[in-house]
Amino acid sequence: MKLNAFAACAALLISGSVAIAQNSEEFDPAAETSTEFAAPTSIYKPTGTVLYDNGPLVNSPGTGSGGLDESLVQNNTLGMTTLGIRNLQGTDRLADDFTVPAGGWLVNQIDFFGYQTGSPTTSTFTGLTLQIWDGPPQQPGSSVIFGDPTTNVLTNSAFFQVWRAAESTSGDTARPIMANTVGGLSLNLAAGTYWLDWSASGTLGSGPWAPPITINGQTSTGNALVSSDVGVTYAPWEDGGTLTPQGAPFIISGTLPNADVSVVKTAAAPTPLVVGSNITYTLAANNAGPGQADNVVVTDPLPANVTYVSNTCGAAFAAPTLTWTIGTLASGAGATCDVAVQVNNFGPIDNTATIATTSTDPMPGNNTSTSSLGGVPFPADVSVTLASDAPVGAIGVGTQFNYTVVGSNAGPGAAADLLFTLTLSNKVSFVSSSCGAVAAGNSVTWTVASLASGASTSCAITVAVVAPGDLLATVNVTTSTDDPNLVNNVAELVVGFVATQVPTLGNFALLLLVLLMAGATVVVIRR
């Protein structure tokens, strides 16, 4: 009901230069007769949630026959005369508008109101046809989005427990108003202004008639349109006495539709990732409905070890968060956005995006999505030391002793696939180890699957001396993890220096030795 739109509608909706004649039932005191009130066999009962009521029908509560409400033509106080507008299927059509707010509606039922003069309180209505337009009927740019002018969609008709009469005939029971229901619609309407366009049929010769919106002290009650040529042309509905615009009462019931929005985040990245690698994230936003989702926004806080580069959807970026404003997302619709970033540091890359809407969303479980990448592994600083329990000094052939190899990881990352290699002197032979080492020639190797940051591992290698002399051993360690410090990956150890024994000399031997040395000196000087 839009009173302020009446002037515009009146100008638009009069076809050609001749206004459409209106077939209405006007109040005539001389013709009024009253029928005896009988209890109705069925009474209208509303179902569901009322989403929209186009205007009041009752203006005199409890004053009618049987203590029921009345809808009274204000003939005495305002000079109004129209009891109802004819709404006969195949000849007449009645139209009025309504506006769906942001978020949309899921319409299940629409109730229209009508009467046939002289009917009992048991409904005599047998049919109703309905069209829903996305603009004023038959105007350029308007189209039918639901229904047609011939299919009967009436699902129920029952006494509304309201009498239509005039102020001067209050208590009259000749016009029991029926609620004519079109149910089972499951019609999803997005935000916007629509027009209902309907007509009815019944078993009596009177009408059928549709009563106008009735408000005490008010002659103009809406901007309904009427057609008497089966919906070819329309004109504003006017009261016969005051010539003021009238509205048509109807009630729309249903639910505020839920919008099940979701987001899925995926990543395309090279293998392996290194610092400087580019990653493309794809954000996929969807609305599974059944209702429209309004004010949809996806937020994506980027992790610290990536740097934002660009996006394909015009999203705003204020470090560290990308904000993608989608706006309206219809039921079943979706949108995507690619976000380019560059790896700037080590460590796992976990990135979570979240979608939100101002529409009701009963399934928040799919409103977030996380992409997890292993990222660039943290480097590991592995090192090795070599020690021995060999005796100091001479080591006799056949002697056994142990080398102890200790590997450590100073981090910051864990080290993987460690390989230790101990190269022995050819003067010793491998006997055993505490770590399952394998000997091949003078090389002894063993592996450690991983070594956490700050952890160490050790291995004792038992060897036997097979020849005298210095015993040089070298150990080194490698890892598949990036290790920028290789200086401490190697260690050496020398053991087993054997001194030659000097014999004991007597006095004569010592004298002879001195003379020999002196003679040698003379010879050298003479030469």
PDB file of C-alpha atoms in Angstrom, residues 176-456:
ATOM      1  CA  PRO A 176     -19.552 -12.662   5.026  1.00  0.00           C
ATOM      2  CA  ILE A 177     -15.954 -12.118   3.995  1.00  0.00           C
ATOM      3  CA  MET A 178     -13.974 -15.208   3.009  1.00  0.00           C
ATOM      4  CA  ALA A 179     -10.233 -15.691   3.183  1.00  0.00           C
ATOM      5  CA  ASN A 180      -9.162 -17.252  -0.114  1.00  0.00           C
ATOM      6  CA  THR A 181      -5.855 -19.011   0.366  1.00  0.00           C
ATOM      7  CA  VAL A 182      -3.180 -19.800  -2.186  1.00  0.00           C
ATOM      8  CA  GLY A 183      -0.888 -22.155  -0.292  1.00  0.00           C
ATOM      9  CA  GLY A 184       2.067 -24.480  -0.793  1.00  0.00           C
ATOM     10  CA  LEU A 185       3.992 -21.921  -2.817  1.00  0.00           C
ATOM     11  CA  SER A 186       7.611 -22.221  -1.552  1.00  0.00           C
ATOM     12  CA  LEU A 187       8.262 -19.092  -3.565  1.00  0.00           C
ATOM     13  CA  ASN A 188      11.628 -17.443  -3.002  1.00  0.00           C
ATOM     14  CA  LEU A 189      11.399 -13.678  -3.554  1.00  0.00           C
ATOM     15  CA  ALA A 190      14.483 -11.503  -3.533  1.00  0.00           C
ATOM     16  CA  ALA A 191      14.403  -7.935  -2.255  1.00  0.00           C
ATOM     17  CA  GLY A 192      12.306  -5.658  -4.460  1.00  0.00           C
ATOM     18  CA  THR A 193       8.794  -4.419  -5.233  1.00  0.00           C
ATOM     19  CA  TYR A 194       6.241  -6.823  -6.695  1.00  0.00           C
ATOM     20  CA  TRP A 195       2.577  -6.695  -7.788  1.00  0.00           C
ATOM     21  CA  LEU A 196      -0.062  -9.329  -7.086  1.00  0.00           C
ATOM     22  CA  ASP A 197      -2.682  -9.643  -9.843  1.00  0.00           C
ATOM     23  CA  TRP A 198      -5.689 -11.902  -9.139  1.00  0.00           C
ATOM     24  CA  SER A 199      -9.301 -12.737  -9.803  1.00  0.00           C
ATOM     25  CA  ALA A 200     -11.778 -15.202  -8.263  1.00  0.00           C
ATOM     26  CA  SER A 201     -14.792 -17.339  -9.071  1.00  0.00           C
ATOM     27  CA  GLY A 202     -17.694 -18.703  -7.041  1.00  0.00           C
ATOM     28  CA  THR A 203     -20.983 -20.528  -7.264  1.00  0.00           C
ATOM     29  CA  LEU A 204     -23.283 -17.533  -6.801  1.00  0.00           C
ATOM     30  CA  GLY A 205     -24.264 -14.923  -9.360  1.00  0.00           C
ATOM     31  CA  SER A 206     -23.125 -12.054  -7.162  1.00  0.00           C
ATOM     32  CA  GLY A 207     -19.602 -10.769  -7.744  1.00  0.00           C
ATOM     33  CA  PRO A 208     -17.344 -12.125  -6.567  1.00  0.00           C
ATOM     34  CA  TRP A 209     -16.447  -8.875  -4.822  1.00  0.00           C
ATOM     35  CA  ALA A 210     -13.190  -7.797  -3.123  1.00  0.00           C
ATOM     36  CA  PRO A 211     -13.530  -5.398  -0.163  1.00  0.00           C
ATOM     37  CA  PRO A 212     -11.062  -2.495   0.082  1.00  0.00           C
ATOM     38  CA  ILE A 213      -8.670  -1.681   2.896  1.00  0.00           C
ATOM     39  CA  THR A 214     -10.808   0.046   5.510  1.00  0.00           C
ATOM     40  CA  ILE A 215      -9.366   2.605   7.939  1.00  0.00           C
ATOM     41  CA  ASN A 216     -11.507   4.821  10.146  1.00  0.00           C
ATOM     42  CA  GLY A 217     -11.379   8.475   9.164  1.00  0.00           C
ATOM     43  CA  GLN A 218      -9.384   7.780   6.005  1.00  0.00           C
ATOM     44  CA  THR A 219     -10.791   7.940   2.463  1.00  0.00           C
ATOM     45  CA  SER A 220      -7.559   7.078   0.605  1.00  0.00           C
ATOM     46  CA  THR A 221      -6.268   3.657   1.585  1.00  0.00           C
ATOM     47  CA  GLY A 222      -3.869   2.491  -1.120  1.00  0.00           C
ATOM     48  CA  ASN A 223      -2.892   2.262  -4.745  1.00  0.00           C
ATOM     49  CA  ALA A 224      -4.661  -0.862  -6.013  1.00  0.00           C
ATOM     50  CA  LEU A 225      -5.350  -1.229  -9.737  1.00  0.00           C
ATOM     51  CA  VAL A 226      -8.404  -2.751 -11.401  1.00  0.00           C
ATOM     52  CA  SER A 227      -9.017  -4.214 -14.842  1.00  0.00           C
ATOM     53  CA  SER A 228     -12.370  -5.008 -16.441  1.00  0.00           C
ATOM     54  CA  ASP A 229     -10.886  -6.390 -19.682  1.00  0.00           C
ATOM     55  CA  VAL A 230      -9.152  -9.518 -18.328  1.00  0.00           C
ATOM     56  CA  GLY A 231      -5.959  -7.691 -17.455  1.00  0.00           C
ATOM     57  CA  VAL A 232      -5.304  -5.911 -20.737  1.00  0.00           C
ATOM     58  CA  THR A 233      -5.514  -2.450 -19.195  1.00  0.00           C
ATOM     59  CA  TYR A 234      -5.524  -1.272 -15.598  1.00  0.00           C
ATOM     60  CA  ALA A 235      -6.654   1.877 -13.763  1.00  0.00           C
ATOM     61  CA  PRO A 236      -6.547   2.997 -10.122  1.00  0.00           C
ATOM     62  CA  TRP A 237      -9.328   1.642  -7.906  1.00  0.00           C
ATOM     63  CA  GLU A 238     -11.453   4.540  -6.607  1.00  0.00           C
ATOM     64  CA  ASP A 239     -14.262   4.710  -4.090  1.00  0.00           C
ATOM     65  CA  GLY A 240     -17.564   5.456  -5.846  1.00  0.00           C
ATOM     66  CA  GLY A 241     -18.541   8.213  -3.431  1.00  0.00           C
ATOM     67  CA  THR A 242     -15.305  10.077  -2.755  1.00  0.00           C
ATOM     68  CA  LEU A 243     -13.352   9.076  -5.903  1.00  0.00           C
ATOM     69  CA  THR A 244     -10.318   8.456  -3.678  1.00  0.00           C
ATOM     70  CA  PRO A 245      -7.776   5.663  -4.273  1.00  0.00           C
ATOM     71  CA  GLN A 246      -8.278   2.374  -2.520  1.00  0.00           C
ATOM     72  CA  GLY A 247      -5.970  -0.470  -1.512  1.00  0.00           C
ATOM     73  CA  ALA A 248      -6.726  -4.187  -1.576  1.00  0.00           C
ATOM     74  CA  PRO A 249      -6.135  -6.195   1.606  1.00  0.00           C
ATOM     75  CA  PHE A 250      -4.020  -9.358   1.398  1.00  0.00           C
ATOM     76  CA  ILE A 251      -1.701 -11.224   3.746  1.00  0.00           C
ATOM     77  CA  ILE A 252       1.592 -12.891   2.782  1.00  0.00           C
ATOM     78  CA  SER A 253       2.891 -15.653   5.048  1.00  0.00           C
ATOM     79  CA  GLY A 254       6.100 -17.651   5.011  1.00  0.00           C
ATOM     80  CA  THR A 255       9.561 -17.455   6.463  1.00  0.00           C
ATOM     81  CA  LEU A 256      12.559 -15.244   6.259  1.00  0.00           C
ATOM     82  CA  PRO A 257      14.684 -17.547   4.097  1.00  0.00           C
ATOM     83  CA  ASN A 258      17.976 -18.809   5.367  1.00  0.00           C
ATOM     84  CA  ALA A 259      21.072 -18.246   3.279  1.00  0.00           C
ATOM     85  CA  ASP A 260      23.664 -21.001   3.584  1.00  0.00           C
ATOM     86  CA  VAL A 261      26.850 -19.224   2.573  1.00  0.00           C
ATOM     87  CA  SER A 262      30.162 -21.058   2.432  1.00  0.00           C
ATOM     88  CA  VAL A 263      33.757 -20.473   1.412  1.00  0.00           C
ATOM     89  CA  VAL A 264      36.404 -22.873   0.132  1.00  0.00           C
ATOM     90  CA  LYS A 265      40.068 -21.867   0.009  1.00  0.00           C
ATOM     91  CA  THR A 266      42.591 -23.740  -2.156  1.00  0.00           C
ATOM     92  CA  ALA A 267      46.232 -23.086  -2.994  1.00  0.00           C
ATOM     93  CA  ALA A 268      48.410 -23.613  -6.066  1.00  0.00           C
ATOM     94  CA  ALA A 269      52.113 -23.693  -5.137  1.00  0.00           C
ATOM     95  CA  PRO A 270      55.377 -25.100  -6.577  1.00  0.00           C
ATOM     96  CA  THR A 271      57.128 -28.093  -5.036  1.00  0.00           C
ATOM     97  CA  PRO A 272      59.330 -27.673  -3.134  1.00  0.00           C
ATOM     98  CA  LEU A 273      58.559 -24.258  -1.729  1.00  0.00           C
ATOM     99  CA  VAL A 274      61.491 -21.926  -1.178  1.00  0.00           C
ATOM    100  CA  VAL A 275      61.699 -18.380   0.068  1.00  0.00           C
ATOM    101  CA  GLY A 276      60.573 -16.253  -2.875  1.00  0.00           C
ATOM    102  CA  SER A 277      58.120 -18.822  -4.270  1.00  0.00           C
ATOM    103  CA  ASN A 278      54.733 -17.537  -5.506  1.00  0.00           C
ATOM    104  CA  ILE A 279      51.462 -19.013  -4.223  1.00  0.00           C
ATOM    105  CA  THR A 280      48.013 -18.430  -5.755  1.00  0.00           C
ATOM    106  CA  TYR A 281      45.079 -18.859  -3.384  1.00  0.00           C
ATOM    107  CA  THR A 282      41.578 -19.283  -4.834  1.00  0.00           C
ATOM    108  CA  LEU A 283      38.614 -18.196  -2.711  1.00  0.00           C
ATOM    109  CA  ALA A 284      35.287 -19.715  -3.798  1.00  0.00           C
ATOM    110  CA  ALA A 285      32.194 -18.206  -2.151  1.00  0.00           C
ATOM    111  CA  ASN A 286      28.784 -19.850  -2.583  1.00  0.00           C
ATOM    112  CA  ASN A 287      25.207 -19.545  -1.355  1.00  0.00           C
ATOM    113  CA  ALA A 288      23.237 -22.795  -1.156  1.00  0.00           C
ATOM    114  CA  GLY A 289      20.080 -20.834  -0.293  1.00  0.00           C
ATOM    115  CA  PRO A 290      17.239 -21.198  -0.162  1.00  0.00           C
ATOM    116  CA  GLY A 291      17.267 -17.439   0.392  1.00  0.00           C
ATOM    117  CA  GLN A 292      19.344 -14.625  -0.985  1.00  0.00           C
ATOM    118  CA  ALA A 293      22.435 -13.689   1.006  1.00  0.00           C
ATOM    119  CA  ASP A 294      22.926  -9.973   1.557  1.00  0.00           C
ATOM    120  CA  ASN A 295      26.042  -8.001   2.434  1.00  0.00           C
ATOM    121  CA  VAL A 296      28.346 -10.967   1.846  1.00  0.00           C
ATOM    122  CA  VAL A 297      31.973 -10.335   2.834  1.00  0.00           C
ATOM    123  CA  VAL A 298      34.988 -12.677   2.782  1.00  0.00           C
ATOM    124  CA  THR A 299      37.945 -11.826   5.020  1.00  0.00           C
ATOM    125  CA  ASP A 300      41.341 -13.475   4.648  1.00  0.00           C
ATOM    126  CA  PRO A 301      44.086 -12.601   7.158  1.00  0.00           C
ATOM    127  CA  LEU A 302      47.354 -13.616   5.495  1.00  0.00           C
ATOM    128  CA  PRO A 303      50.023 -15.428   7.560  1.00  0.00           C
ATOM    129  CA  ALA A 304      53.204 -13.574   8.464  1.00  0.00           C
ATOM    130  CA  ASN A 305      55.458 -15.705   6.250  1.00  0.00           C
ATOM    131  CA  VAL A 306      53.830 -14.577   2.987  1.00  0.00           C
ATOM    132  CA  THR A 307      53.693 -11.160   1.340  1.00  0.00           C
ATOM    133  CA  TYR A 308      50.550  -9.960  -0.453  1.00  0.00           C
ATOM    134  CA  VAL A 309      50.977  -9.326  -4.197  1.00  0.00           C
ATOM    135  CA  SER A 310      47.571  -8.912  -5.922  1.00  0.00           C
ATOM    136  CA  ASN A 311      43.977 -10.162  -6.338  1.00  0.00           C
ATOM    137  CA  THR A 312      41.506 -10.599  -9.203  1.00  0.00           C
ATOM    138  CA  CYS A 313      38.264  -9.434  -7.558  1.00  0.00           C
ATOM    139  CA  GLY A 314      38.989  -5.869  -6.489  1.00  0.00           C
ATOM    140  CA  ALA A 315      39.343  -6.855  -2.851  1.00  0.00           C
ATOM    141  CA  ALA A 316      40.812  -4.337  -0.430  1.00  0.00           C
ATOM    142  CA  PHE A 317      44.028  -5.153   1.407  1.00  0.00           C
ATOM    143  CA  ALA A 318      45.086  -3.609   4.703  1.00  0.00           C
ATOM    144  CA  ALA A 319      47.937  -5.676   6.093  1.00  0.00           C
ATOM    145  CA  PRO A 320      47.588  -8.399   6.987  1.00  0.00           C
ATOM    146  CA  THR A 321      43.903  -8.799   5.987  1.00  0.00           C
ATOM    147  CA  LEU A 322      42.329  -9.055   2.546  1.00  0.00           C
ATOM    148  CA  THR A 323      38.642  -8.000   2.518  1.00  0.00           C
ATOM    149  CA  TRP A 324      36.501  -9.117  -0.427  1.00  0.00           C
ATOM    150  CA  THR A 325      33.100  -7.392  -0.461  1.00  0.00           C
ATOM    151  CA  ILE A 326      30.738  -9.464  -2.619  1.00  0.00           C
ATOM    152  CA  GLY A 327      27.431  -7.828  -1.679  1.00  0.00           C
ATOM    153  CA  THR A 328      24.355  -9.801  -2.748  1.00  0.00           C
ATOM    154  CA  LEU A 329      24.672 -13.500  -3.526  1.00  0.00           C
ATOM    155  CA  ALA A 330      21.518 -15.109  -4.902  1.00  0.00           C
ATOM    156  CA  SER A 331      20.482 -18.614  -3.943  1.00  0.00           C
ATOM    157  CA  GLY A 332      22.626 -21.057  -5.918  1.00  0.00           C
ATOM    158  CA  ALA A 333      25.083 -18.361  -6.975  1.00  0.00           C
ATOM    159  CA  GLY A 334      28.815 -18.238  -6.396  1.00  0.00           C
ATOM    160  CA  ALA A 335      31.860 -16.041  -6.917  1.00  0.00           C
ATOM    161  CA  THR A 336      35.627 -16.629  -7.007  1.00  0.00           C
ATOM    162  CA  CYS A 337      38.707 -14.578  -6.291  1.00  0.00           C
ATOM    163  CA  ASP A 338      42.388 -15.390  -6.874  1.00  0.00           C
ATOM    164  CA  VAL A 339      44.914 -13.956  -4.421  1.00  0.00           C
ATOM    165  CA  ALA A 340      48.635 -13.956  -5.240  1.00  0.00           C
ATOM    166  CA  VAL A 341      51.242 -13.982  -2.441  1.00  0.00           C
ATOM    167  CA  GLN A 342      54.985 -14.602  -2.144  1.00  0.00           C
ATOM    168  CA  VAL A 343      56.760 -16.691   0.488  1.00  0.00           C
ATOM    169  CA  ASN A 344      59.040 -14.539   2.628  1.00  0.00           C
ATOM    170  CA  ASN A 345      60.134 -16.863   5.444  1.00  0.00           C
ATOM    171  CA  PHE A 346      60.410 -20.405   6.686  1.00  0.00           C
ATOM    172  CA  GLY A 347      57.733 -22.487   8.348  1.00  0.00           C
ATOM    173  CA  PRO A 348      54.258 -23.923   7.668  1.00  0.00           C
ATOM    174  CA  ILE A 349      51.791 -21.677   5.838  1.00  0.00           C
ATOM    175  CA  ASP A 350      48.260 -21.922   7.251  1.00  0.00           C
ATOM    176  CA  ASN A 351      45.748 -19.490   5.769  1.00  0.00           C
ATOM    177  CA  THR A 352      42.092 -19.307   6.896  1.00  0.00           C
ATOM    178  CA  ALA A 353      39.357 -17.372   5.077  1.00  0.00           C
ATOM    179  CA  THR A 354      35.936 -16.539   6.585  1.00  0.00           C
ATOM    180  CA  ILE A 355      32.648 -15.625   4.895  1.00  0.00           C
ATOM    181  CA  ALA A 356      29.859 -13.633   6.569  1.00  0.00           C
ATOM    182  CA  THR A 357      26.407 -12.327   5.646  1.00  0.00           C
ATOM    183  CA  THR A 358      23.781 -10.197   7.342  1.00  0.00           C
ATOM    184  CA  SER A 359      21.162 -12.753   6.260  1.00  0.00           C
ATOM    185  CA  THR A 360      20.326 -15.587   8.627  1.00  0.00           C
ATOM    186  CA  ASP A 361      22.773 -18.456   8.140  1.00  0.00           C
ATOM    187  CA  PRO A 362      21.895 -21.535  10.208  1.00  0.00           C
ATOM    188  CA  MET A 363      24.975 -23.482   9.076  1.00  0.00           C
ATOM    189  CA  PRO A 364      28.080 -21.594  10.260  1.00  0.00           C
ATOM    190  CA  GLY A 365      30.217 -24.739  10.046  1.00  0.00           C
ATOM    191  CA  ASN A 366      31.065 -24.065   6.395  1.00  0.00           C
ATOM    192  CA  ASN A 367      31.798 -20.368   6.844  1.00  0.00           C
ATOM    193  CA  THR A 368      35.555 -20.869   7.210  1.00  0.00           C
ATOM    194  CA  SER A 369      38.124 -22.708   5.113  1.00  0.00           C
ATOM    195  CA  THR A 370      41.839 -23.255   5.720  1.00  0.00           C
ATOM    196  CA  SER A 371      44.602 -23.980   3.235  1.00  0.00           C
ATOM    197  CA  SER A 372      47.650 -25.600   4.834  1.00  0.00           C
ATOM    198  CA  LEU A 373      51.024 -25.847   3.111  1.00  0.00           C
ATOM    199  CA  GLY A 374      54.174 -27.329   4.591  1.00  0.00           C
ATOM    200  CA  GLY A 375      55.964 -24.163   3.617  1.00  0.00           C
ATOM    201  CA  VAL A 376      59.728 -23.778   3.508  1.00  0.00           C
ATOM    202  CA  PRO A 377      61.287 -26.045   6.153  1.00  0.00           C
ATOM    203  CA  PHE A 378      63.214 -24.310   8.889  1.00  0.00           C
ATOM    204  CA  PRO A 379      66.984 -24.881   8.443  1.00  0.00           C
ATOM    205  CA  ALA A 380      68.881 -27.173  10.810  1.00  0.00           C
ATOM    206  CA  ASP A 381      72.416 -26.631  12.131  1.00  0.00           C
ATOM    207  CA  VAL A 382      73.754 -30.143  12.602  1.00  0.00           C
ATOM    208  CA  SER A 383      77.239 -30.767  13.993  1.00  0.00           C
ATOM    209  CA  VAL A 384      79.400 -33.735  14.963  1.00  0.00           C
ATOM    210  CA  THR A 385      82.145 -34.436  17.509  1.00  0.00           C
ATOM    211  CA  LEU A 386      84.542 -37.358  17.765  1.00  0.00           C
ATOM    212  CA  ALA A 387      86.151 -38.705  20.957  1.00  0.00           C
ATOM    213  CA  SER A 388      88.014 -41.858  21.953  1.00  0.00           C
ATOM    214  CA  ASP A 389      88.840 -43.885  25.049  1.00  0.00           C
ATOM    215  CA  ALA A 390      92.129 -45.087  23.523  1.00  0.00           C
ATOM    216  CA  PRO A 391      95.039 -45.241  26.059  1.00  0.00           C
ATOM    217  CA  VAL A 392      97.545 -42.443  26.057  1.00  0.00           C
ATOM    218  CA  GLY A 393     100.869 -43.329  24.473  1.00  0.00           C
ATOM    219  CA  ALA A 394     101.706 -46.521  22.711  1.00  0.00           C
ATOM    220  CA  ILE A 395      98.825 -48.727  21.636  1.00  0.00           C
ATOM    221  CA  GLY A 396      99.842 -52.283  21.087  1.00  0.00           C
ATOM    222  CA  VAL A 397      98.677 -54.286  18.149  1.00  0.00           C
ATOM    223  CA  GLY A 398      95.514 -56.170  19.071  1.00  0.00           C
ATOM    224  CA  THR A 399      94.347 -53.495  21.510  1.00  0.00           C
ATOM    225  CA  GLN A 400      90.631 -52.570  21.268  1.00  0.00           C
ATOM    226  CA  PHE A 401      89.183 -49.142  22.048  1.00  0.00           C
ATOM    227  CA  ASN A 402      86.044 -47.104  21.290  1.00  0.00           C
ATOM    228  CA  TYR A 403      85.341 -44.055  19.214  1.00  0.00           C
ATOM    229  CA  THR A 404      82.315 -42.040  20.381  1.00  0.00           C
ATOM    230  CA  VAL A 405      80.508 -39.993  17.748  1.00  0.00           C
ATOM    231  CA  VAL A 406      77.985 -37.378  18.934  1.00  0.00           C
ATOM    232  CA  GLY A 407      75.670 -35.632  16.456  1.00  0.00           C
ATOM    233  CA  SER A 408      73.740 -32.537  17.544  1.00  0.00           C
ATOM    234  CA  ASN A 409      71.157 -30.181  16.034  1.00  0.00           C
ATOM    235  CA  ALA A 410      71.176 -26.522  17.051  1.00  0.00           C
ATOM    236  CA  GLY A 411      68.013 -25.870  14.988  1.00  0.00           C
ATOM    237  CA  PRO A 412      65.925 -23.908  14.553  1.00  0.00           C
ATOM    238  CA  GLY A 413      64.302 -26.643  12.477  1.00  0.00           C
ATOM    239  CA  ALA A 414      64.370 -30.401  12.833  1.00  0.00           C
ATOM    240  CA  ALA A 415      66.977 -32.256  10.802  1.00  0.00           C
ATOM    241  CA  ALA A 416      65.909 -35.161   8.609  1.00  0.00           C
ATOM    242  CA  ASP A 417      67.734 -38.085   7.020  1.00  0.00           C
ATOM    243  CA  LEU A 418      71.015 -37.736   8.890  1.00  0.00           C
ATOM    244  CA  LEU A 419      73.932 -39.827   7.507  1.00  0.00           C
ATOM    245  CA  PHE A 420      77.047 -40.317   9.627  1.00  0.00           C
ATOM    246  CA  THR A 421      80.266 -41.554   8.021  1.00  0.00           C
ATOM    247  CA  LEU A 422      83.327 -42.495  10.142  1.00  0.00           C
ATOM    248  CA  THR A 423      86.491 -43.035   8.108  1.00  0.00           C
ATOM    249  CA  LEU A 424      88.964 -45.207  10.058  1.00  0.00           C
ATOM    250  CA  SER A 425      92.718 -45.526   9.760  1.00  0.00           C
ATOM    251  CA  ASN A 426      93.866 -48.601   7.848  1.00  0.00           C
ATOM    252  CA  LYS A 427      95.775 -49.522  10.988  1.00  0.00           C
ATOM    253  CA  VAL A 428      92.550 -50.505  12.795  1.00  0.00           C
ATOM    254  CA  SER A 429      89.689 -52.810  11.975  1.00  0.00           C
ATOM    255  CA  PHE A 430      85.964 -52.417  12.784  1.00  0.00           C
ATOM    256  CA  VAL A 431      84.672 -54.648  15.555  1.00  0.00           C
ATOM    257  CA  SER A 432      81.142 -53.459  16.477  1.00  0.00           C
ATOM    258  CA  SER A 433      78.872 -50.473  17.084  1.00  0.00           C
ATOM    259  CA  SER A 434      76.049 -49.416  19.381  1.00  0.00           C
ATOM    260  CA  CYS A 435      73.943 -47.955  16.578  1.00  0.00           C
ATOM    261  CA  GLY A 436      73.782 -50.661  13.944  1.00  0.00           C
ATOM    262  CA  ALA A 437      76.545 -49.113  11.854  1.00  0.00           C
ATOM    263  CA  VAL A 438      77.696 -50.885   8.709  1.00  0.00           C
ATOM    264  CA  ALA A 439      81.410 -51.193   7.811  1.00  0.00           C
ATOM    265  CA  ALA A 440      82.700 -51.299   4.262  1.00  0.00           C
ATOM    266  CA  GLY A 441      86.478 -51.242   4.101  1.00  0.00           C
ATOM    267  CA  ASN A 442      87.647 -48.533   6.432  1.00  0.00           C
ATOM    268  CA  SER A 443      84.348 -46.654   6.171  1.00  0.00           C
ATOM    269  CA  VAL A 444      81.628 -47.045   8.828  1.00  0.00           C
ATOM    270  CA  THR A 445      78.164 -45.545   8.202  1.00  0.00           C
ATOM    271  CA  TRP A 446      74.826 -45.272  10.003  1.00  0.00           C
ATOM    272  CA  THR A 447      71.666 -43.195   9.690  1.00  0.00           C
ATOM    273  CA  VAL A 448      69.275 -41.291  11.951  1.00  0.00           C
ATOM    274  CA  ALA A 449      65.803 -40.547  10.538  1.00  0.00           C
ATOM    275  CA  SER A 450      65.321 -37.211  12.272  1.00  0.00           C
ATOM    276  CA  LEU A 451      66.815 -35.080  14.970  1.00  0.00           C
ATOM    277  CA  ALA A 452      64.748 -32.407  16.664  1.00  0.00           C
ATOM    278  CA  SER A 453      66.058 -28.940  17.309  1.00  0.00           C
ATOM    279  CA  GLY A 454      68.213 -29.052  20.463  1.00  0.00           C
ATOM    280  CA  ALA A 455      68.493 -32.856  20.427  1.00  0.00           C
ATOM    281  CA  SER A 456      71.578 -35.074  20.006  1.00  0.00           C
TER     282      SER A 456
END
